[in-house]
């Protein structure tokens, strides 16, 4: 009866949020010894728990084992999740990507990674492997929450208790989101932007007292489409600047919406007198 021999090798994986942390993958070859010789079977066995910052999404299909001498691929086109947002945010920091972050590894992300790799003499695969990721980490800083959600896409927090009855524009400064709610049910949820520290958006309970579909600000001479006024000159309205620059800017006190289709739909449903709650 033949014996079984297992040979292991260790491959460093560079992944971390603020330094270099190693994730170890062991590749084992199982083969028969003695007179009977069979084709070796290559088995990949994980060792330890991967860092959440570098591990591929849980629902990613099992990848083909990495050939010896080549860095393992962490993410590639089609992958989604928080890790992809971080990759995109870091690429934005060094001007290889200008859109997003979206959280989806799309063609623009692939092109940005390929360009980054080529500039540094790495194989231009467009896939983020261990070596590419380590190099990117050394050149960038840890992204903050609003770097990851610069163009929206963040989850909304739970509605304020004052939003649970009637028809309400429920606006959270904490999650920077607006829920259009009817009797406790969220009809639409969109990311929003607020005023700066010098022109803050007022907090409290208000009501929509005037709607103006094609409004233009007389104070700032700027368009405010789909404006729903709730406190003096402050209104919920569409902002083309928010759509273009995300949270890199701020309003003059109004609640900006970047999704024109969504606010157009909301504008048609909201009535004068509907409640507005602005809360943390």
Tab-separated table of C-alpha atoms in Angstrom:
chain	number	residue	atom	x	y	z
A	1	UNK	CA	0.000	0.000	0.000
A	2	UNK	CA	1.455	3.357	-1.030
A	3	UNK	CA	2.118	6.302	1.294
A	4	UNK	CA	0.876	9.969	0.886
A	5	UNK	CA	3.291	12.894	0.982
A	6	UNK	CA	2.086	16.537	1.344
A	7	UNK	CA	4.354	19.364	0.389
A	8	UNK	CA	3.453	22.931	1.453
A	9	UNK	CA	4.599	26.303	0.344
A	10	UNK	CA	3.906	29.719	1.798
A	11	UNK	CA	2.903	32.703	-0.302
A	12	UNK	CA	2.851	36.197	1.284
A	13	UNK	CA	-0.225	38.307	0.713
A	14	UNK	CA	0.050	42.036	1.320
A	15	UNK	CA	-3.188	43.410	2.602
A	16	UNK	CA	-4.010	46.032	5.235
A	17	UNK	CA	-5.795	49.197	6.136
A	18	UNK	CA	-2.893	51.162	7.562
A	19	UNK	CA	0.205	48.946	7.263
A	20	UNK	CA	1.471	45.654	5.908
A	21	UNK	CA	-0.373	42.549	7.176
A	22	UNK	CA	0.392	39.099	5.759
A	23	UNK	CA	-2.290	36.638	4.722
A	24	UNK	CA	-0.827	33.164	4.119
A	25	UNK	CA	-2.102	30.754	1.483
A	26	UNK	CA	-0.723	27.212	1.433
A	27	UNK	CA	-0.573	25.267	-1.818
A	28	UNK	CA	-0.321	21.512	-1.306
A	29	UNK	CA	0.452	18.773	-3.829
A	30	UNK	CA	-0.869	15.296	-3.035
A	31	UNK	CA	0.751	12.436	-4.945
A	32	UNK	CA	1.305	8.671	-4.614
A	33	UNK	CA	4.792	7.326	-3.973
A	34	UNK	CA	6.337	3.937	-4.681
A	35	UNK	CA	6.020	1.949	-7.901
A	36	UNK	CA	2.526	3.268	-8.679
A	37	UNK	CA	2.769	6.847	-10.001
A	38	UNK	CA	-0.280	8.994	-10.696
A	39	UNK	CA	-0.862	12.503	-11.983
A	40	UNK	CA	-0.320	14.977	-9.098
A	41	UNK	CA	-3.462	16.680	-7.761
A	42	UNK	CA	-2.994	20.344	-6.763
A	43	UNK	CA	-5.040	21.450	-3.753
A	44	UNK	CA	-5.278	25.012	-2.400
A	45	UNK	CA	-5.738	25.078	1.383
A	46	UNK	CA	-6.413	28.400	3.168
A	47	UNK	CA	-4.466	29.079	6.324
A	48	UNK	CA	-5.799	31.587	8.820
A	49	UNK	CA	-8.491	34.214	8.380
A	50	UNK	CA	-8.007	36.732	5.535
A	51	UNK	CA	-8.125	40.411	6.387
A	52	UNK	CA	-11.557	41.887	5.551
A	53	UNK	CA	-9.799	44.718	3.692
A	54	UNK	CA	-8.148	42.372	1.213
A	55	UNK	CA	-10.320	39.297	1.049
A	56	UNK	CA	-12.388	38.881	-2.131
A	57	UNK	CA	-16.180	39.020	-1.687
A	58	UNK	CA	-17.679	35.876	-0.144
A	59	UNK	CA	-19.897	35.286	-3.167
A	60	UNK	CA	-17.009	35.425	-5.659
A	61	UNK	CA	-16.746	32.164	-7.646
A	62	UNK	CA	-13.788	29.936	-6.786
A	63	UNK	CA	-10.807	31.121	-8.786
A	64	UNK	CA	-8.436	28.939	-10.781
A	65	UNK	CA	-5.365	28.128	-8.634
A	66	UNK	CA	-2.639	30.736	-9.118
A	67	UNK	CA	0.303	29.384	-11.134
A	68	UNK	CA	3.574	29.169	-9.150
A	69	UNK	CA	5.472	32.459	-9.126
A	70	UNK	CA	2.449	34.634	-9.963
A	71	UNK	CA	0.695	36.858	-7.375
A	72	UNK	CA	-2.825	35.854	-6.431
A	73	UNK	CA	-5.648	37.978	-7.867
A	74	UNK	CA	-7.676	39.720	-5.162
A	75	UNK	CA	-10.355	41.421	-7.293
A	76	UNK	CA	-11.292	41.663	-10.951
A	77	UNK	CA	-14.124	42.873	-13.201
A	78	UNK	CA	-17.559	42.044	-11.852
A	79	UNK	CA	-16.598	41.990	-8.165
A	80	UNK	CA	-18.620	44.192	-5.821
A	81	UNK	CA	-18.505	45.411	-2.258
A	82	UNK	CA	-16.761	47.635	0.257
A	83	UNK	CA	-13.279	46.440	-0.809
A	84	UNK	CA	-13.919	47.630	-4.356
A	85	UNK	CA	-14.975	51.038	-3.009
A	86	UNK	CA	-11.665	51.273	-1.162
A	87	UNK	CA	-9.724	50.279	-4.286
A	88	UNK	CA	-11.565	52.940	-6.304
A	89	UNK	CA	-11.116	55.584	-3.599
A	90	UNK	CA	-7.368	54.955	-3.509
A	91	UNK	CA	-7.136	55.097	-7.309
A	92	UNK	CA	-8.952	58.456	-7.160
A	93	UNK	CA	-6.361	59.799	-4.708
A	94	UNK	CA	-3.592	59.406	-7.295
A	95	UNK	CA	-5.738	60.517	-10.270
A	96	UNK	CA	-6.068	57.150	-11.990
A	97	UNK	CA	-9.853	57.148	-11.558
A	98	UNK	CA	-12.250	60.082	-11.641
A	99	UNK	CA	-15.668	58.416	-11.340
A	100	UNK	CA	-17.216	56.750	-8.300
A	101	UNK	CA	-16.474	55.047	-6.021
A	102	UNK	CA	-19.341	52.823	-7.091
A	103	UNK	CA	-18.480	49.563	-5.329
A	104	UNK	CA	-18.507	47.672	-8.636
A	105	UNK	CA	-15.313	46.620	-10.450
A	106	UNK	CA	-16.364	47.943	-13.867
A	107	UNK	CA	-14.528	48.695	-17.111
A	108	UNK	CA	-13.339	52.111	-15.839
A	109	UNK	CA	-11.827	50.496	-12.757
A	110	UNK	CA	-10.156	47.849	-14.899
A	111	UNK	CA	-8.676	50.544	-17.159
A	112	UNK	CA	-7.422	52.505	-14.143
A	113	UNK	CA	-5.746	49.437	-12.638
A	114	UNK	CA	-4.160	48.574	-15.986
A	115	UNK	CA	-2.773	52.100	-16.298
A	116	UNK	CA	-1.457	52.056	-12.726
A	117	UNK	CA	0.233	48.699	-13.365
A	118	UNK	CA	1.831	49.796	-16.623
A	119	UNK	CA	3.232	52.982	-15.066
A	120	UNK	CA	5.016	50.896	-12.454
A	121	UNK	CA	6.312	48.119	-14.682
A	122	UNK	CA	3.802	45.522	-13.504
A	123	UNK	CA	1.935	43.146	-15.841
A	124	UNK	CA	-0.969	45.150	-17.290
A	125	UNK	CA	-3.760	42.682	-16.518
A	126	UNK	CA	-6.340	45.146	-15.213
A	127	UNK	CA	-6.867	42.739	-12.296
A	128	UNK	CA	-5.881	43.769	-8.787
A	129	UNK	CA	-3.386	41.185	-7.561
A	130	UNK	CA	-1.337	41.112	-4.361
A	131	UNK	CA	1.599	43.042	-5.783
A	132	UNK	CA	-0.583	45.747	-7.355
A	133	UNK	CA	-2.545	46.199	-4.117
A	134	UNK	CA	0.606	46.422	-1.993
A	135	UNK	CA	2.053	49.080	-4.286
A	136	UNK	CA	-1.195	51.069	-4.180
A	137	UNK	CA	-1.286	50.889	-0.369
A	138	UNK	CA	2.168	52.448	-0.092
A	139	UNK	CA	1.129	55.396	-2.284
A	140	UNK	CA	-2.237	56.268	-0.716
A	141	UNK	CA	-3.914	56.943	2.622
A	142	UNK	CA	-6.750	55.096	4.321
A	143	UNK	CA	-10.029	56.421	2.833
A	144	UNK	CA	-12.635	57.881	5.183
A	145	UNK	CA	-16.331	57.024	5.040
A	146	UNK	CA	-17.213	59.909	2.751
A	147	UNK	CA	-14.300	59.074	0.468
A	148	UNK	CA	-15.856	55.637	0.015
A	149	UNK	CA	-19.312	57.143	-0.572
A	150	UNK	CA	-18.227	60.335	-2.314
A	151	UNK	CA	-20.927	59.976	-4.986
A	152	UNK	CA	-23.585	58.406	-2.742
A	153	UNK	CA	-24.619	54.788	-2.391
A	154	UNK	CA	-24.358	54.755	1.411
A	155	UNK	CA	-26.996	52.876	3.437
A	156	UNK	CA	-29.686	54.947	5.147
A	157	UNK	CA	-30.030	54.833	8.910
A	158	UNK	CA	-33.306	54.024	10.638
A	159	UNK	CA	-36.076	56.635	10.292
A	160	UNK	CA	-36.599	59.100	13.120
A	161	UNK	CA	-39.661	58.291	15.266
A	162	UNK	CA	-41.306	61.517	14.029
A	163	UNK	CA	-41.255	60.110	10.497
A	164	UNK	CA	-43.348	57.037	11.200
A	165	UNK	CA	-46.811	58.538	10.645
A	166	UNK	CA	-48.282	60.488	7.747
A	167	UNK	CA	-46.545	61.796	4.643
A	168	UNK	CA	-42.953	62.771	5.490
A	169	UNK	CA	-39.692	63.828	3.892
A	170	UNK	CA	-37.444	62.172	6.506
A	171	UNK	CA	-33.929	63.619	6.214
A	172	UNK	CA	-30.968	62.209	8.161
A	173	UNK	CA	-27.801	64.256	8.573
A	174	UNK	CA	-25.999	61.228	10.029
A	175	UNK	CA	-26.353	58.990	6.966
A	176	UNK	CA	-26.869	61.892	4.525
A	177	UNK	CA	-30.012	60.343	3.141
A	178	UNK	CA	-33.614	61.338	2.489
A	179	UNK	CA	-36.512	58.913	2.784
A	180	UNK	CA	-39.853	59.842	1.248
A	181	UNK	CA	-42.238	58.002	3.571
A	182	UNK	CA	-45.965	57.389	3.719
A	183	UNK	CA	-47.422	55.919	6.933
A	184	UNK	CA	-44.086	54.453	8.016
A	185	UNK	CA	-43.243	52.939	4.629
A	186	UNK	CA	-40.216	54.162	2.646
A	187	UNK	CA	-41.295	54.959	-0.919
A	188	UNK	CA	-37.976	56.421	-2.145
A	189	UNK	CA	-34.548	56.750	-0.545
A	190	UNK	CA	-31.820	58.987	-2.005
A	191	UNK	CA	-28.446	60.399	-0.897
A	192	UNK	CA	-28.524	64.110	-0.062
A	193	UNK	CA	-26.091	66.933	0.653
A	194	UNK	CA	-26.465	69.767	3.157
A	195	UNK	CA	-25.253	73.290	3.783
A	196	UNK	CA	-21.717	74.120	4.920
A	197	UNK	CA	-20.816	75.166	8.470
A	198	UNK	CA	-21.390	78.789	7.433
A	199	UNK	CA	-24.816	78.117	5.882
A	200	UNK	CA	-26.104	75.081	7.813
A	201	UNK	CA	-29.320	73.271	6.983
A	202	UNK	CA	-31.788	73.850	9.811
A	203	UNK	CA	-32.921	70.874	11.901
A	204	UNK	CA	-36.364	70.175	13.279
A	205	UNK	CA	-39.913	69.505	12.102
A	206	UNK	CA	-41.254	71.612	9.221
A	207	UNK	CA	-43.761	71.315	6.401
A	208	UNK	CA	-43.604	71.892	2.654
A	209	UNK	CA	-45.119	75.341	2.159
A	210	UNK	CA	-44.307	75.915	-1.551
A	211	UNK	CA	-43.279	73.854	-4.576
A	212	UNK	CA	-41.519	75.298	-7.648
A	213	UNK	CA	-40.576	72.921	-10.466
A	214	UNK	CA	-38.282	75.298	-12.409
A	215	UNK	CA	-37.103	77.523	-9.570
A	216	UNK	CA	-34.029	79.778	-9.816
A	217	UNK	CA	-32.486	81.252	-6.667
A	218	UNK	CA	-32.790	85.049	-6.582
A	219	UNK	CA	-30.107	85.199	-3.878
A	220	UNK	CA	-27.438	83.056	-5.580
A	221	UNK	CA	-28.740	83.186	-9.174
A	222	UNK	CA	-28.506	79.402	-9.467
A	223	UNK	CA	-31.076	76.852	-10.664
A	224	UNK	CA	-33.032	74.878	-8.058
A	225	UNK	CA	-35.165	72.434	-10.082
A	226	UNK	CA	-37.943	70.525	-8.295
A	227	UNK	CA	-37.689	72.809	-5.261
A	228	UNK	CA	-39.839	71.937	-2.232
A	229	UNK	CA	-39.462	74.764	0.313
A	230	UNK	CA	-39.789	73.896	4.006
A	231	UNK	CA	-37.978	76.604	6.041
A	232	UNK	CA	-37.526	80.149	4.745
A	233	UNK	CA	-35.341	79.911	1.651
A	234	UNK	CA	-34.258	76.331	2.378
A	235	UNK	CA	-35.668	73.642	0.136
A	236	UNK	CA	-35.171	70.105	-1.033
A	237	UNK	CA	-34.138	70.335	-4.701
A	238	UNK	CA	-32.065	68.776	-7.471
A	239	UNK	CA	-28.421	69.886	-7.724
A	240	UNK	CA	-26.357	69.354	-10.864
A	241	UNK	CA	-23.236	70.249	-8.855
A	242	UNK	CA	-23.967	67.467	-6.366
A	243	UNK	CA	-24.471	65.112	-9.296
A	244	UNK	CA	-21.056	66.099	-10.698
A	245	UNK	CA	-18.871	66.494	-7.588
A	246	UNK	CA	-20.636	64.537	-4.855
A	247	UNK	CA	-19.723	65.347	-1.285
A	248	UNK	CA	-16.717	67.372	-2.382
A	249	UNK	CA	-19.005	70.428	-2.187
A	250	UNK	CA	-21.920	71.735	-0.104
A	251	UNK	CA	-25.139	73.697	-0.515
A	252	UNK	CA	-26.065	77.127	0.808
A	253	UNK	CA	-28.417	75.496	3.319
A	254	UNK	CA	-30.726	73.562	1.037
A	255	UNK	CA	-31.036	69.774	0.910
A	256	UNK	CA	-29.468	68.770	-2.420
A	257	UNK	CA	-30.491	65.635	-4.323
A	258	UNK	CA	-28.214	64.269	-7.088
A	259	UNK	CA	-30.662	61.775	-8.639
A	260	UNK	CA	-32.806	63.860	-11.001
A	261	UNK	CA	-35.152	61.030	-11.943
A	262	UNK	CA	-35.854	60.238	-8.287
A	263	UNK	CA	-36.530	63.820	-7.211
A	264	UNK	CA	-38.757	64.402	-10.236
A	265	UNK	CA	-40.819	61.422	-9.123
A	266	UNK	CA	-40.798	62.644	-5.529
A	267	UNK	CA	-41.801	66.178	-6.575
A	268	UNK	CA	-44.901	64.806	-8.292
A	269	UNK	CA	-45.950	62.870	-5.181
A	270	UNK	CA	-45.193	65.360	-2.380
A	271	UNK	CA	-47.994	67.768	-1.529
A	272	UNK	CA	-47.971	71.199	0.060
A	273	UNK	CA	-48.390	70.646	3.785
A	274	UNK	CA	-46.491	67.346	3.912
A	275	UNK	CA	-44.158	67.064	6.903
A	276	UNK	CA	-40.365	67.506	6.695
A	277	UNK	CA	-38.157	66.120	9.480
A	278	UNK	CA	-34.437	67.018	9.488
A	279	UNK	CA	-32.577	65.092	12.181
A	280	UNK	CA	-29.258	63.544	13.210
